[in-house]
Amino acid sequence: MRKLQMVDLKSQYEPLKAQIQASLDDVFESAAFINGPEVQHFQKELEAYLGVKHVIPCANGTDALQIAMMGLDLKEGDEVITADFTFAATVEVIALLKFTPVLVDVDPDTFNISIEAIKKAITPKTRAIVPVHLFGQCAQMDAIMEIAKAHDLYVIEDNAQAIGANYTSANGSKQKAGTIGHVGATSFFPSKNLGCYGDGGAIFTNDDKLAHILRGIVNHGMYERYHHDVVGVNSRLDSIQAAILRAKLPHLDTYNRARQKAAAAYNRAFAACKDLVTPVTVSESCDKSNGLCQNCDCHVFHQYTLRVQNNRRDDLAKHLQERGIPFGIYYPIPLHVQKAYADARYNDADFPVTNLLSKEVISLPMHSELDSEQIDYITQTILDFLQ
Ligand SMILES: *Cc1c(COP(=O)(O)O)cnc(C)c1O
């Protein structure tokens, strides 16, 4: 059996090796390391793939979120609502920009931000919502966009975990995750669904004016050389990372299908296990004939995350560790109790789902190269323990 890993970047690299090596040689020969043609080409190719007017490449996903927020006319003290159950980067940039983060609870089935909780959290100071498409499935964007419209709020999508996912609206229209709100942000961290071989990120928007503003912010607030109109940052995707992303982008849908296939196999194996809650796809248009999304891309399984009930999660984790099966606990501590983000405004009783999930979740190996032998070994080991 091939070595079990949470992500297997080496196996994914093998078939692309010759192509990537050749593109890297071109970058080295051209010596256009910053803003070279590879970056421009990747930007255009990603715009076409996503069906979005503007992609603004940048240095990483956290920068992408920060720059997206810097481009909107938000000011100190404005309230920005986001999920309690996400990676810290989402709330970190809100706090860093001196906006007021408003953490809210999530939905127990999808782990995504709760619509009811958003509605309850809105005050006259609310200016934006940051839905996170956690683990590869879109938050309920129809409802979020409706709330945003009614209250005149910006929607900034944290799409670090769902690149390539589709969201189908109630009216049947299909859009790529990250292109639905006013602005979207993604990460090309190596383990993401579209990962480079270092750090990288991008911002998406269909708004021409906002795109222009963002292109200046990523480049020291310059719109004309050496004229600094706003306070910006230095955040660039380099040509080497762009060359790698160009080689991988044409395979993204295939990678995501392989993840869906692995997720469906996991789901089938765990179907009768009473201690486990397996992931669900909630899109009404999703063809779940094989048990779980396998072709509409409503879920691209950045993570395959189980809920282990009856207080058995930590014992299961120990069991897996002893048998050399890697796993992740995303996320073990709710953000509203993290030292950096705890606040007297929060009442622990308002976060029943996040509090529960942090004790129940476990993520299994998930990547585009998982084979059935590996999946059988993982599922059998888990079932042996739980039965
Ligand atoms: C990975 C991730 C980020 C940050 O991306 P980096 O490229 O590591 O800065 C932000 N939000 C979420 C939900 C993520 O998973």
XYZ file of C-alpha atoms in Angstrom, chain A:
387
model
C 0.000 0.000 0.000
C 1.240 3.512 -0.807
C 2.110 5.588 2.228
C -0.969 7.201 3.786
C -0.860 10.973 3.915
C -3.406 13.744 4.512
C -2.353 15.103 1.109
C -0.038 13.382 -1.368
C 1.592 16.159 -3.352
C 4.422 13.985 -4.616
C 2.129 11.481 -6.350
C 0.182 14.358 -7.863
C 3.431 15.881 -9.156
C 4.695 12.744 -10.958
C 2.497 12.925 -14.106
C 3.051 16.706 -14.390
C 6.776 16.578 -13.735
C 8.085 17.047 -17.292
C 5.674 19.885 -18.005
C 6.361 21.703 -14.741
C 10.121 21.316 -15.149
C 9.921 22.789 -18.665
C 7.834 25.772 -17.520
C 10.196 26.388 -14.621
C 13.164 26.313 -17.013
C 11.400 28.957 -19.112
C 10.921 31.144 -16.044
C 14.574 30.726 -15.037
C 15.794 31.466 -18.586
C 13.539 34.515 -18.954
C 14.479 35.711 -15.442
C 11.044 37.400 -15.283
C 10.504 36.295 -11.701
C 8.037 39.007 -10.696
C 4.986 39.955 -12.787
C 6.296 37.810 -15.633
C 4.147 36.486 -18.465
C 3.302 33.328 -16.472
C 1.436 35.475 -13.941
C -0.522 37.322 -16.631
C -1.402 34.055 -18.390
C -2.473 32.371 -15.162
C -4.668 35.345 -14.283
C -6.469 35.149 -17.646
C -6.821 31.366 -17.475
C -8.277 31.489 -13.973
C -10.695 34.270 -15.004
C -11.901 32.036 -17.855
C -12.187 28.959 -15.623
C -14.152 30.799 -12.938
C -16.227 32.882 -15.325
C -15.277 36.011 -13.393
C -14.241 39.366 -14.868
C -11.213 39.966 -12.679
C -8.657 37.805 -10.908
C -6.036 39.710 -8.931
C -3.195 37.352 -7.985
C -1.459 37.974 -4.655
C 0.957 36.390 -2.201
C -1.326 34.130 -0.116
C -4.919 33.561 0.931
C -4.702 35.632 4.088
C -3.452 38.622 2.071
C -6.247 38.002 -0.440
C -8.840 38.362 2.330
C -7.116 41.411 3.803
C -6.728 43.183 0.466
C -10.324 42.384 -0.512
C -11.474 44.092 2.705
C -9.075 47.034 2.239
C -10.636 47.687 -1.166
C -14.126 48.217 0.234
C -15.063 51.440 1.972
C -15.088 49.932 5.444
C -13.868 51.912 8.420
C -12.642 51.299 11.951
C -15.374 49.862 14.168
C -17.559 48.605 11.323
C -18.982 45.212 12.192
C -18.076 42.274 9.995
C -19.933 39.011 10.557
C -18.143 35.704 10.028
C -18.228 32.085 11.167
C -16.960 30.925 14.553
C -15.905 27.635 12.965
C -13.165 28.442 10.429
C -9.425 28.859 10.118
C -8.227 31.890 12.110
C -7.083 33.813 8.997
C -10.684 34.798 8.294
C -11.188 36.649 11.576
C -7.533 37.694 11.857
C -7.696 40.105 8.920
C -10.961 41.639 10.177
C -9.305 42.369 13.514
C -6.041 43.510 11.924
C -7.887 46.149 9.883
C -9.556 47.351 13.111
C -13.037 46.371 12.024
C -15.099 44.625 14.692
C -15.325 40.878 14.093
C -18.744 39.439 14.922
C -18.422 35.656 15.186
C -21.592 33.628 14.746
C -22.493 29.951 14.975
C -22.636 27.493 12.085
C -24.951 24.865 10.661
C -24.473 21.328 12.067
C -24.919 19.572 8.691
C -22.676 21.671 6.441
C -20.431 23.340 9.062
C -21.096 26.606 7.201
C -22.250 29.924 8.665
C -25.821 29.796 10.013
C -28.303 32.050 8.249
C -30.379 32.432 11.422
C -27.266 33.422 13.363
C -26.343 36.042 10.751
C -29.825 37.556 10.965
C -29.623 37.736 14.757
C -26.187 39.385 14.663
C -27.075 42.288 12.380
C -26.961 45.734 14.004
C -26.916 49.267 12.555
C -23.103 48.988 12.535
C -22.952 45.819 10.432
C -21.242 46.476 7.084
C -20.137 43.103 5.744
C -20.540 39.329 5.898
C -17.668 36.904 5.288
C -19.050 33.447 4.491
C -16.420 30.698 4.442
C -17.073 27.825 2.035
C -15.775 25.369 4.583
C -14.257 22.027 3.591
C -15.285 22.550 -0.059
C -19.029 23.236 0.042
C -20.580 26.664 -0.516
C -22.357 28.495 2.249
C -26.021 29.318 1.516
C -25.232 32.157 -0.860
C -28.813 32.848 -2.013
C -29.862 33.628 1.541
C -26.642 35.503 2.320
C -26.924 37.724 -0.774
C -30.562 38.424 0.085
C -29.670 39.502 3.625
C -26.816 41.609 2.248
C -29.115 43.345 -0.199
C -31.747 44.062 2.438
C -29.180 45.585 4.824
C -26.773 47.086 2.271
C -23.839 44.880 3.296
C -20.755 43.712 1.431
C -20.218 39.995 0.964
C -16.604 38.810 0.947
C -16.342 35.083 0.200
C -13.518 33.160 1.850
C -13.044 30.605 -0.895
C -9.719 29.169 0.282
C -11.242 25.692 0.587
C -13.710 25.522 -2.304
C -12.001 26.494 -5.546
C -13.810 24.852 -8.428
C -17.024 24.274 -6.471
C -20.288 25.322 -8.095
C -23.157 27.039 -6.394
C -26.589 26.571 -7.928
C -29.096 29.269 -7.023
C -32.799 28.626 -6.524
C -33.382 30.132 -10.000
C -31.114 27.465 -11.511
C -28.137 29.709 -12.310
C -24.742 28.170 -11.624
C -21.766 30.179 -10.422
C -18.307 29.262 -9.232
C -17.619 29.599 -5.506
C -15.913 32.898 -4.792
C -17.539 34.796 -7.672
C -20.983 35.338 -6.144
C -20.390 38.023 -3.505
C -18.882 41.478 -4.103
C -15.430 39.970 -3.818
C -13.889 36.558 -3.191
C -10.523 35.431 -1.864
C -8.668 32.173 -2.311
C -5.416 30.496 -1.312
C -2.997 28.401 -3.353
C -1.274 26.987 -0.251
C 0.144 23.593 -1.348
C -2.522 21.486 0.379
C -5.519 23.409 -1.019
C -7.482 21.917 -3.929
C -5.462 24.065 -6.343
C -2.106 24.381 -4.605
C 1.202 25.825 -5.757
C 4.644 24.866 -4.420
C 4.954 27.684 -1.926
C 2.545 30.477 -1.025
C 0.028 32.065 -3.354
C -3.442 33.566 -3.402
C -5.927 35.495 -5.497
C -8.877 37.859 -5.242
C -11.881 37.640 -7.579
C -14.477 40.249 -8.476
C -16.886 41.163 -11.257
C -16.739 44.842 -10.240
C -14.427 46.809 -12.580
C -13.989 49.697 -10.185
C -13.157 47.455 -7.235
C -10.730 45.440 -9.385
C -8.864 48.631 -10.271
C -8.661 49.620 -6.592
C -7.419 46.139 -5.608
C -4.721 46.093 -8.317
C -3.327 49.270 -6.792
C -3.504 48.014 -3.199
C -1.484 44.849 -3.962
C 1.211 47.102 -5.424
C 1.903 49.667 -2.653
C -1.177 51.723 -3.473
C 0.305 52.729 -6.848
C -1.948 53.437 -9.803
C 0.752 55.388 -11.609
C 4.403 54.540 -11.077
C 5.700 56.172 -7.867
C 2.374 57.893 -7.187
C 1.000 56.345 -4.002
C -2.700 57.227 -3.795
C -3.688 54.904 -0.972
C -1.850 52.910 1.672
C -1.234 49.558 0.035
C 0.784 46.426 0.647
C 3.300 44.368 -1.296
C 1.542 41.142 -2.174
C 2.540 39.296 -5.332
C 2.163 35.841 -6.804
C 5.602 35.089 -8.240
C 6.201 33.713 -11.737
C 7.443 30.336 -10.484
C 4.226 29.719 -8.533
C 2.130 30.960 -11.474
C 3.888 28.497 -13.810
C 3.038 25.628 -11.445
C -0.562 26.785 -11.109
C -0.884 27.001 -14.910
C 0.187 23.364 -15.185
C -2.317 22.287 -12.519
C -5.385 24.418 -13.346
C -6.444 22.270 -16.364
C -6.569 19.277 -13.978
C -8.505 20.960 -11.176
C -11.873 19.466 -12.156
C -10.318 15.994 -12.420
C -8.679 16.443 -9.018
C -11.982 17.526 -7.507
C -13.805 14.538 -9.042
C -11.213 12.211 -7.517
C -11.868 13.820 -4.134
C -15.624 13.342 -4.594
C -15.082 9.711 -5.484
C -12.997 9.145 -2.366
C -15.612 10.949 -0.240
C -18.410 8.791 -1.659
C -16.390 5.637 -0.892
C -15.829 6.813 2.691
C -19.538 7.638 3.039
C -20.586 4.210 1.768
C -18.236 2.440 4.167
C -19.488 4.419 7.168
C -23.190 4.401 6.248
C -24.235 1.939 8.957
C -21.919 3.194 11.697
C -24.043 4.695 14.445
C -21.256 6.738 16.041
C -20.412 8.580 12.837
C -22.140 11.434 11.050
C -20.881 11.488 7.472
C -20.706 14.618 5.287
C -23.788 15.685 3.372
C -24.155 17.708 0.205
C -27.114 20.041 0.438
C -27.521 21.415 -3.076
C -31.015 20.567 -4.306
C -29.749 20.156 -7.854
C -27.077 17.657 -6.798
C -27.406 14.191 -8.280
C -26.750 12.070 -5.218
C -27.550 8.797 -6.943
C -24.200 7.412 -5.867
C -24.634 8.606 -2.319
C -22.800 11.895 -2.543
C -22.021 14.594 -5.098
C -19.983 13.109 -7.905
C -20.542 15.397 -10.831
C -22.224 18.731 -10.121
C -19.267 19.930 -8.025
C -21.499 21.331 -5.278
C -18.847 19.940 -2.892
C -15.160 19.636 -3.752
C -14.076 17.998 -0.477
C -11.114 20.062 0.555
C -11.579 18.018 3.706
C -13.564 14.873 4.392
C -14.795 15.587 7.899
C -16.716 13.192 10.100
C -18.527 13.913 13.335
C -17.733 11.233 15.916
C -20.530 11.126 18.455
C -20.788 9.732 21.993
C -17.481 11.254 23.079
C -15.435 8.816 21.028
C -13.483 11.267 18.837
C -10.332 11.496 20.907
C -10.132 7.720 21.417
C -10.603 7.190 17.690
C -7.849 9.728 16.993
C -5.516 7.817 19.320
C -6.415 4.554 17.588
C -5.610 6.041 14.163
C -2.352 7.510 15.394
C -1.237 4.112 16.715
C -1.944 2.551 13.321
C -0.161 5.171 11.257
C -3.278 6.709 9.757
C -2.963 10.482 9.517
C -5.924 12.675 10.450
C -6.639 16.319 11.238
C -8.838 18.060 13.782
C -10.189 21.107 11.970
C -10.885 23.006 14.156
C -10.272 22.009 17.784
C -11.008 25.366 19.460
C -13.863 27.731 18.523
C -12.613 31.186 17.567
C -14.830 32.934 20.126
C -12.778 31.370 22.946
C -9.343 31.905 21.367
C -7.332 34.411 23.436
C -6.882 36.776 20.498
C -10.589 36.884 19.621
C -12.471 36.268 22.869
C -14.678 39.216 23.768
C -17.204 40.098 26.443
C -19.734 40.571 23.637
C -19.864 36.812 23.125
C -22.071 34.455 25.108
C -20.843 30.854 24.942
C -24.465 29.643 24.828
C -24.828 31.301 21.402
C -22.340 28.826 19.886
C -23.792 25.380 20.597
C -22.908 23.959 17.189
C -19.316 25.189 17.005
C -18.733 24.068 20.579
C -20.038 20.605 19.739
C -18.197 20.333 16.405
C -14.875 21.235 17.968
C -15.266 18.108 20.141
C -16.651 15.813 17.430
C -14.895 16.527 14.142
C -12.108 14.518 12.600
C -10.833 14.851 9.029
C -9.491 11.818 7.182
C -6.833 11.702 4.448
C -8.301 13.424 1.382
C -6.532 14.121 -1.885
C -6.719 13.370 -5.578
C -4.485 10.270 -5.399
C -6.242 8.229 -2.693
C -6.750 4.687 -3.992
C -9.279 2.056 -2.975
C -6.683 -0.010 -1.105
C -5.875 2.988 1.080
C -9.546 3.865 1.583
C -10.371 0.260 2.531
C -7.559 0.197 5.074
C -8.629 3.515 6.606
C -12.339 2.668 6.754
C -11.753 -0.867 8.066
C -9.469 0.433 10.819
C -12.122 2.936 11.879
C -14.992 0.431 11.734
C -12.979 -2.154 13.718
C -12.541 0.404 16.458
C -16.086 1.725 16.563
C -17.913 -1.621 16.331
